[in-house]
Amino acid sequence: MIDVITNVVLEGIVIFLTILTGKAIFKVWKSNKNRVNAMMIIYILFLAIGSITRIQEFMGLSIDFTIGAGFQIYHIFGILIIGFQFAFTFYIKEWKRFYYFPLVMSIFVATGLIQYDFQYFFIAFALLSTFIPFALLLYIGIKNRNGVVFMLAVFILVNGIALNIRGLVGIIIRIVAMVILFAGTSGFVDKYLLIDKKEKLRLQNVWISKIM
């Protein structure tokens, strides 16, 4: 019983951090109506729904159903999250020829699960959606000194690892992952860590001129 309560409370913290992150992204989206931010909001929504289904599972209220040979409810959210990680990565890179890759792969993986319960495609898709977006987004974030993209890359890696770890440790790592993502989307990293040297010098000169 204590384990159940602990897991539910920790998963609740994940949801709380997810909501904070979603609010930060929505605030930015309202000001610029950027499509990447819109995709991020949907991505965050899927993450929150995934956490809710885990709480239901902890409390014994989960809905168990299987479509075909082995397509289950957690596959649905898994494929959606995986697909979106690829989608906004390719969109940020402006690789238009790959825009439909996540959709095609999602259908391919889902078909394999429905027809043959073939888990290997799902696992391979999950691994690819962790390491490829991580590498590409990390490069973009460092190159452009963009805290949101940089921390999104780190989040994808840490969260991808956490989803493969069951129990208390996995939940704690996902809390760390959400803190990382919130630090990026809230502007903390851009403001305090990835400081542009030219901009910092400009602000210092302005401050000095005001004193003079």
PDB file of C-alpha atoms in Angstrom:
ATOM      1  CA  MET A   1       0.000   0.000   0.000  1.00  0.00           C
ATOM      2  CA  ILE A   2       2.853   2.373   0.888  1.00  0.00           C
ATOM      3  CA  ASP A   3       4.513   1.605  -2.457  1.00  0.00           C
ATOM      4  CA  VAL A   4       1.291   2.452  -4.285  1.00  0.00           C
ATOM      5  CA  ILE A   5       0.896   5.770  -2.445  1.00  0.00           C
ATOM      6  CA  THR A   6       4.555   6.655  -3.062  1.00  0.00           C
ATOM      7  CA  ASN A   7       4.293   5.887  -6.775  1.00  0.00           C
ATOM      8  CA  VAL A   8       1.043   7.853  -7.120  1.00  0.00           C
ATOM      9  CA  VAL A   9       2.501  10.890  -5.305  1.00  0.00           C
ATOM     10  CA  LEU A  10       5.683  10.848  -7.402  1.00  0.00           C
ATOM     11  CA  GLU A  11       3.693  10.417 -10.608  1.00  0.00           C
ATOM     12  CA  GLY A  12       1.573  13.363  -9.448  1.00  0.00           C
ATOM     13  CA  ILE A  13       4.764  15.425  -9.218  1.00  0.00           C
ATOM     14  CA  VAL A  14       5.553  14.430 -12.809  1.00  0.00           C
ATOM     15  CA  ILE A  15       2.095  15.630 -13.889  1.00  0.00           C
ATOM     16  CA  PHE A  16       2.508  18.901 -11.946  1.00  0.00           C
ATOM     17  CA  LEU A  17       5.846  19.596 -13.643  1.00  0.00           C
ATOM     18  CA  THR A  18       4.311  18.643 -16.991  1.00  0.00           C
ATOM     19  CA  ILE A  19       1.536  21.212 -16.463  1.00  0.00           C
ATOM     20  CA  LEU A  20       4.070  23.918 -15.536  1.00  0.00           C
ATOM     21  CA  THR A  21       6.073  23.098 -18.658  1.00  0.00           C
ATOM     22  CA  GLY A  22       2.946  23.158 -20.806  1.00  0.00           C
ATOM     23  CA  LYS A  23       1.969  26.578 -19.418  1.00  0.00           C
ATOM     24  CA  ALA A  24       5.428  27.961 -20.198  1.00  0.00           C
ATOM     25  CA  ILE A  25       5.274  26.682 -23.786  1.00  0.00           C
ATOM     26  CA  PHE A  26       1.676  27.909 -24.239  1.00  0.00           C
ATOM     27  CA  LYS A  27       2.700  31.388 -23.084  1.00  0.00           C
ATOM     28  CA  VAL A  28       5.408  31.517 -25.749  1.00  0.00           C
ATOM     29  CA  TRP A  29       3.064  30.067 -28.383  1.00  0.00           C
ATOM     30  CA  LYS A  30       0.467  32.786 -27.696  1.00  0.00           C
ATOM     31  CA  SER A  31       3.024  35.458 -28.515  1.00  0.00           C
ATOM     32  CA  ASN A  32       4.453  33.991 -31.725  1.00  0.00           C
ATOM     33  CA  LYS A  33       2.052  31.196 -32.866  1.00  0.00           C
ATOM     34  CA  ASN A  34       5.098  29.103 -33.791  1.00  0.00           C
ATOM     35  CA  ARG A  35       4.219  25.659 -35.143  1.00  0.00           C
ATOM     36  CA  VAL A  36       7.024  23.950 -33.213  1.00  0.00           C
ATOM     37  CA  ASN A  37       5.571  25.287 -29.958  1.00  0.00           C
ATOM     38  CA  ALA A  38       2.136  23.997 -30.982  1.00  0.00           C
ATOM     39  CA  MET A  39       3.650  20.563 -31.585  1.00  0.00           C
ATOM     40  CA  MET A  40       5.397  20.782 -28.221  1.00  0.00           C
ATOM     41  CA  ILE A  41       2.088  21.500 -26.478  1.00  0.00           C
ATOM     42  CA  ILE A  42       0.559  18.362 -28.012  1.00  0.00           C
ATOM     43  CA  TYR A  43       3.680  16.407 -27.043  1.00  0.00           C
ATOM     44  CA  ILE A  44       3.370  17.625 -23.439  1.00  0.00           C
ATOM     45  CA  LEU A  45      -0.306  16.631 -23.450  1.00  0.00           C
ATOM     46  CA  PHE A  46       0.606  13.069 -24.463  1.00  0.00           C
ATOM     47  CA  LEU A  47       3.206  12.949 -21.675  1.00  0.00           C
ATOM     48  CA  ALA A  48       0.583  14.049 -19.138  1.00  0.00           C
ATOM     49  CA  ILE A  49      -1.945  11.475 -20.357  1.00  0.00           C
ATOM     50  CA  GLY A  50       0.763   8.809 -20.144  1.00  0.00           C
ATOM     51  CA  SER A  51       1.352   9.724 -16.484  1.00  0.00           C
ATOM     52  CA  ILE A  52      -2.386   9.590 -15.762  1.00  0.00           C
ATOM     53  CA  THR A  53      -2.602   6.071 -17.208  1.00  0.00           C
ATOM     54  CA  ARG A  54       0.314   5.053 -14.964  1.00  0.00           C
ATOM     55  CA  ILE A  55      -1.518   6.351 -11.891  1.00  0.00           C
ATOM     56  CA  GLN A  56      -4.554   4.323 -12.943  1.00  0.00           C
ATOM     57  CA  GLU A  57      -2.300   1.292 -13.276  1.00  0.00           C
ATOM     58  CA  PHE A  58      -0.841   1.813  -9.787  1.00  0.00           C
ATOM     59  CA  MET A  59      -4.354   2.052  -8.330  1.00  0.00           C
ATOM     60  CA  GLY A  60      -5.586  -1.005 -10.197  1.00  0.00           C
ATOM     61  CA  LEU A  61      -7.920   1.065 -12.380  1.00  0.00           C
ATOM     62  CA  SER A  62      -6.149   0.598 -15.706  1.00  0.00           C
ATOM     63  CA  ILE A  63      -8.120  -0.446 -18.758  1.00  0.00           C
ATOM     64  CA  ASP A  64      -6.598  -3.562 -20.270  1.00  0.00           C
ATOM     65  CA  PHE A  65      -7.390  -4.182 -23.884  1.00  0.00           C
ATOM     66  CA  THR A  66      -5.504  -5.644 -26.801  1.00  0.00           C
ATOM     67  CA  ILE A  67      -6.110  -4.983 -30.478  1.00  0.00           C
ATOM     68  CA  GLY A  68      -5.112  -7.876 -32.682  1.00  0.00           C
ATOM     69  CA  ALA A  69      -2.112  -9.899 -31.588  1.00  0.00           C
ATOM     70  CA  GLY A  70      -0.443  -7.438 -29.224  1.00  0.00           C
ATOM     71  CA  PHE A  71      -1.363  -3.753 -29.706  1.00  0.00           C
ATOM     72  CA  GLN A  72      -2.080  -2.405 -26.197  1.00  0.00           C
ATOM     73  CA  ILE A  73      -3.006   0.989 -24.764  1.00  0.00           C
ATOM     74  CA  TYR A  74       0.550   1.900 -23.720  1.00  0.00           C
ATOM     75  CA  HIS A  75       1.672   1.309 -27.309  1.00  0.00           C
ATOM     76  CA  ILE A  76      -0.718   4.050 -28.454  1.00  0.00           C
ATOM     77  CA  PHE A  77       0.824   6.764 -26.270  1.00  0.00           C
ATOM     78  CA  GLY A  78       4.307   5.365 -26.826  1.00  0.00           C
ATOM     79  CA  ILE A  79       3.980   5.619 -30.603  1.00  0.00           C
ATOM     80  CA  LEU A  80       2.457   9.118 -30.385  1.00  0.00           C
ATOM     81  CA  ILE A  81       5.268  10.388 -28.142  1.00  0.00           C
ATOM     82  CA  ILE A  82       7.918   8.720 -30.291  1.00  0.00           C
ATOM     83  CA  GLY A  83       6.375  10.108 -33.469  1.00  0.00           C
ATOM     84  CA  PHE A  84       6.258  13.663 -32.140  1.00  0.00           C
ATOM     85  CA  GLN A  85       9.895  13.525 -31.036  1.00  0.00           C
ATOM     86  CA  PHE A  86      10.849  12.786 -34.616  1.00  0.00           C
ATOM     87  CA  ALA A  87       8.316  15.253 -36.038  1.00  0.00           C
ATOM     88  CA  PHE A  88       9.460  18.403 -34.283  1.00  0.00           C
ATOM     89  CA  THR A  89      13.113  17.424 -34.704  1.00  0.00           C
ATOM     90  CA  PHE A  90      12.720  17.188 -38.478  1.00  0.00           C
ATOM     91  CA  TYR A  91      10.615  20.371 -38.495  1.00  0.00           C
ATOM     92  CA  ILE A  92      13.262  22.318 -36.574  1.00  0.00           C
ATOM     93  CA  LYS A  93      15.911  21.013 -39.003  1.00  0.00           C
ATOM     94  CA  GLU A  94      13.572  21.828 -41.922  1.00  0.00           C
ATOM     95  CA  TRP A  95      14.102  18.376 -43.413  1.00  0.00           C
ATOM     96  CA  LYS A  96      10.900  18.440 -45.440  1.00  0.00           C
ATOM     97  CA  ARG A  97      11.556  15.099 -47.131  1.00  0.00           C
ATOM     98  CA  PHE A  98      11.327  13.439 -43.698  1.00  0.00           C
ATOM     99  CA  TYR A  99       8.152  15.165 -42.480  1.00  0.00           C
ATOM    100  CA  TYR A 100       6.023  12.060 -43.105  1.00  0.00           C
ATOM    101  CA  PHE A 101       8.600   9.599 -41.756  1.00  0.00           C
ATOM    102  CA  PRO A 102       7.095   9.524 -38.212  1.00  0.00           C
ATOM    103  CA  LEU A 103       3.613   8.836 -39.603  1.00  0.00           C
ATOM    104  CA  VAL A 104       4.806   6.056 -41.917  1.00  0.00           C
ATOM    105  CA  MET A 105       6.884   4.431 -39.164  1.00  0.00           C
ATOM    106  CA  SER A 106       4.031   4.715 -36.650  1.00  0.00           C
ATOM    107  CA  ILE A 107       1.667   2.907 -39.013  1.00  0.00           C
ATOM    108  CA  PHE A 108       4.339   0.302 -39.755  1.00  0.00           C
ATOM    109  CA  VAL A 109       5.023  -0.363 -36.046  1.00  0.00           C
ATOM    110  CA  ALA A 110       1.318  -0.429 -35.139  1.00  0.00           C
ATOM    111  CA  THR A 111       0.605  -2.871 -37.968  1.00  0.00           C
ATOM    112  CA  GLY A 112       3.398  -5.158 -36.767  1.00  0.00           C
ATOM    113  CA  LEU A 113       1.940  -5.170 -33.252  1.00  0.00           C
ATOM    114  CA  ILE A 114      -1.624  -5.775 -34.437  1.00  0.00           C
ATOM    115  CA  GLN A 115      -0.766  -8.503 -36.908  1.00  0.00           C
ATOM    116  CA  TYR A 116       2.099 -10.356 -35.228  1.00  0.00           C
ATOM    117  CA  ASP A 117       2.729  -8.817 -31.759  1.00  0.00           C
ATOM    118  CA  PHE A 118       6.141  -7.873 -33.120  1.00  0.00           C
ATOM    119  CA  GLN A 119       7.665  -5.827 -30.272  1.00  0.00           C
ATOM    120  CA  TYR A 120      11.099  -5.442 -31.847  1.00  0.00           C
ATOM    121  CA  PHE A 121       9.969  -2.748 -34.307  1.00  0.00           C
ATOM    122  CA  PHE A 122       8.434  -0.780 -31.422  1.00  0.00           C
ATOM    123  CA  ILE A 123      11.634  -1.064 -29.373  1.00  0.00           C
ATOM    124  CA  ALA A 124      13.805  -0.101 -32.358  1.00  0.00           C
ATOM    125  CA  PHE A 125      11.527   2.870 -33.141  1.00  0.00           C
ATOM    126  CA  ALA A 126      11.746   3.978 -29.496  1.00  0.00           C
ATOM    127  CA  LEU A 127      15.549   3.766 -29.477  1.00  0.00           C
ATOM    128  CA  LEU A 128      15.854   5.679 -32.742  1.00  0.00           C
ATOM    129  CA  SER A 129      13.456   8.368 -31.488  1.00  0.00           C
ATOM    130  CA  THR A 130      15.620   8.816 -28.406  1.00  0.00           C
ATOM    131  CA  PHE A 131      19.140   8.964 -29.803  1.00  0.00           C
ATOM    132  CA  ILE A 132      18.578  10.624 -33.203  1.00  0.00           C
ATOM    133  CA  PRO A 133      16.520  13.591 -31.875  1.00  0.00           C
ATOM    134  CA  PHE A 134      18.904  13.876 -28.903  1.00  0.00           C
ATOM    135  CA  ALA A 135      21.970  14.191 -31.139  1.00  0.00           C
ATOM    136  CA  LEU A 136      20.362  16.571 -33.644  1.00  0.00           C
ATOM    137  CA  LEU A 137      18.658  18.820 -31.084  1.00  0.00           C
ATOM    138  CA  LEU A 138      21.743  18.942 -28.871  1.00  0.00           C
ATOM    139  CA  TYR A 139      23.804  20.125 -31.844  1.00  0.00           C
ATOM    140  CA  ILE A 140      21.199  22.765 -32.769  1.00  0.00           C
ATOM    141  CA  GLY A 141      20.866  23.940 -29.179  1.00  0.00           C
ATOM    142  CA  ILE A 142      24.613  24.372 -28.698  1.00  0.00           C
ATOM    143  CA  LYS A 143      25.179  25.920 -32.128  1.00  0.00           C
ATOM    144  CA  ASN A 144      22.360  28.468 -31.767  1.00  0.00           C
ATOM    145  CA  ARG A 145      22.703  28.871 -27.985  1.00  0.00           C
ATOM    146  CA  ASN A 146      19.042  27.958 -27.652  1.00  0.00           C
ATOM    147  CA  GLY A 147      18.188  26.785 -24.149  1.00  0.00           C
ATOM    148  CA  VAL A 148      14.807  25.330 -25.077  1.00  0.00           C
ATOM    149  CA  VAL A 149      16.189  23.103 -27.831  1.00  0.00           C
ATOM    150  CA  PHE A 150      19.253  22.161 -25.769  1.00  0.00           C
ATOM    151  CA  MET A 151      17.226  21.086 -22.731  1.00  0.00           C
ATOM    152  CA  LEU A 152      14.655  19.353 -24.940  1.00  0.00           C
ATOM    153  CA  ALA A 153      17.492  17.196 -26.280  1.00  0.00           C
ATOM    154  CA  VAL A 154      18.633  16.317 -22.757  1.00  0.00           C
ATOM    155  CA  PHE A 155      15.026  15.642 -21.724  1.00  0.00           C
ATOM    156  CA  ILE A 156      14.453  13.223 -24.601  1.00  0.00           C
ATOM    157  CA  LEU A 157      17.554  11.238 -23.630  1.00  0.00           C
ATOM    158  CA  VAL A 158      16.858  11.143 -19.875  1.00  0.00           C
ATOM    159  CA  ASN A 159      13.137  10.455 -20.313  1.00  0.00           C
ATOM    160  CA  GLY A 160      13.875   7.745 -22.884  1.00  0.00           C
ATOM    161  CA  ILE A 161      16.157   6.021 -20.390  1.00  0.00           C
ATOM    162  CA  ALA A 162      13.605   6.422 -17.577  1.00  0.00           C
ATOM    163  CA  LEU A 163      10.808   4.801 -19.571  1.00  0.00           C
ATOM    164  CA  ASN A 164      12.882   1.625 -19.748  1.00  0.00           C
ATOM    165  CA  ILE A 165      13.310   1.495 -15.967  1.00  0.00           C
ATOM    166  CA  ARG A 166      10.407   0.159 -13.955  1.00  0.00           C
ATOM    167  CA  GLY A 167       9.365   1.142 -10.449  1.00  0.00           C
ATOM    168  CA  LEU A 168      10.427   3.959  -8.160  1.00  0.00           C
ATOM    169  CA  VAL A 169      13.772   4.643  -9.830  1.00  0.00           C
ATOM    170  CA  GLY A 170      12.124   5.129 -13.222  1.00  0.00           C
ATOM    171  CA  ILE A 171       9.632   7.653 -11.815  1.00  0.00           C
ATOM    172  CA  ILE A 172      12.365   9.625 -10.027  1.00  0.00           C
ATOM    173  CA  ILE A 173      14.407   9.827 -13.233  1.00  0.00           C
ATOM    174  CA  ARG A 174      11.307  11.074 -15.095  1.00  0.00           C
ATOM    175  CA  ILE A 175      10.872  13.782 -12.444  1.00  0.00           C
ATOM    176  CA  VAL A 176      14.466  14.844 -13.122  1.00  0.00           C
ATOM    177  CA  ALA A 177      13.689  14.798 -16.861  1.00  0.00           C
ATOM    178  CA  MET A 178      10.655  17.075 -16.391  1.00  0.00           C
ATOM    179  CA  VAL A 179      12.707  19.492 -14.252  1.00  0.00           C
ATOM    180  CA  ILE A 180      15.238  19.612 -17.099  1.00  0.00           C
ATOM    181  CA  LEU A 181      12.529  20.349 -19.671  1.00  0.00           C
ATOM    182  CA  PHE A 182      10.891  22.998 -17.469  1.00  0.00           C
ATOM    183  CA  ALA A 183      14.266  24.688 -16.957  1.00  0.00           C
ATOM    184  CA  GLY A 184      14.526  25.007 -20.731  1.00  0.00           C
ATOM    185  CA  THR A 185      10.968  26.081 -21.555  1.00  0.00           C
ATOM    186  CA  SER A 186      10.746  28.564 -18.656  1.00  0.00           C
ATOM    187  CA  GLY A 187      13.700  30.529 -20.026  1.00  0.00           C
ATOM    188  CA  PHE A 188      15.975  29.745 -17.072  1.00  0.00           C
ATOM    189  CA  VAL A 189      18.709  28.172 -19.211  1.00  0.00           C
ATOM    190  CA  ASP A 190      18.662  30.973 -21.797  1.00  0.00           C
ATOM    191  CA  LYS A 191      18.807  33.604 -19.065  1.00  0.00           C
ATOM    192  CA  TYR A 192      21.393  32.145 -16.714  1.00  0.00           C
ATOM    193  CA  LEU A 193      23.382  29.422 -18.488  1.00  0.00           C
ATOM    194  CA  LEU A 194      23.499  29.966 -22.261  1.00  0.00           C
ATOM    195  CA  ILE A 195      24.301  33.652 -22.011  1.00  0.00           C
ATOM    196  CA  ASP A 196      25.381  35.288 -25.256  1.00  0.00           C
ATOM    197  CA  LYS A 197      28.737  36.993 -24.601  1.00  0.00           C
ATOM    198  CA  LYS A 198      28.010  39.912 -26.962  1.00  0.00           C
ATOM    199  CA  GLU A 199      24.618  40.494 -25.368  1.00  0.00           C
ATOM    200  CA  LYS A 200      26.147  40.269 -21.891  1.00  0.00           C
ATOM    201  CA  LEU A 201      28.798  42.845 -22.870  1.00  0.00           C
ATOM    202  CA  ARG A 202      26.116  45.126 -24.343  1.00  0.00           C
ATOM    203  CA  LEU A 203      24.104  44.996 -21.118  1.00  0.00           C
ATOM    204  CA  GLN A 204      27.221  45.703 -19.062  1.00  0.00           C
ATOM    205  CA  ASN A 205      28.015  48.733 -21.236  1.00  0.00           C
ATOM    206  CA  VAL A 206      24.449  50.002 -20.838  1.00  0.00           C
ATOM    207  CA  TRP A 207      24.711  49.569 -17.069  1.00  0.00           C
ATOM    208  CA  ILE A 208      28.078  51.369 -16.964  1.00  0.00           C
ATOM    209  CA  SER A 209      26.757  54.238 -19.110  1.00  0.00           C
ATOM    210  CA  LYS A 210      23.827  54.690 -16.720  1.00  0.00           C
ATOM    211  CA  ILE A 211      26.234  54.966 -13.790  1.00  0.00           C
ATOM    212  CA  MET A 212      28.387  57.497 -15.651  1.00  0.00           C
TER     213      MET A 212
END
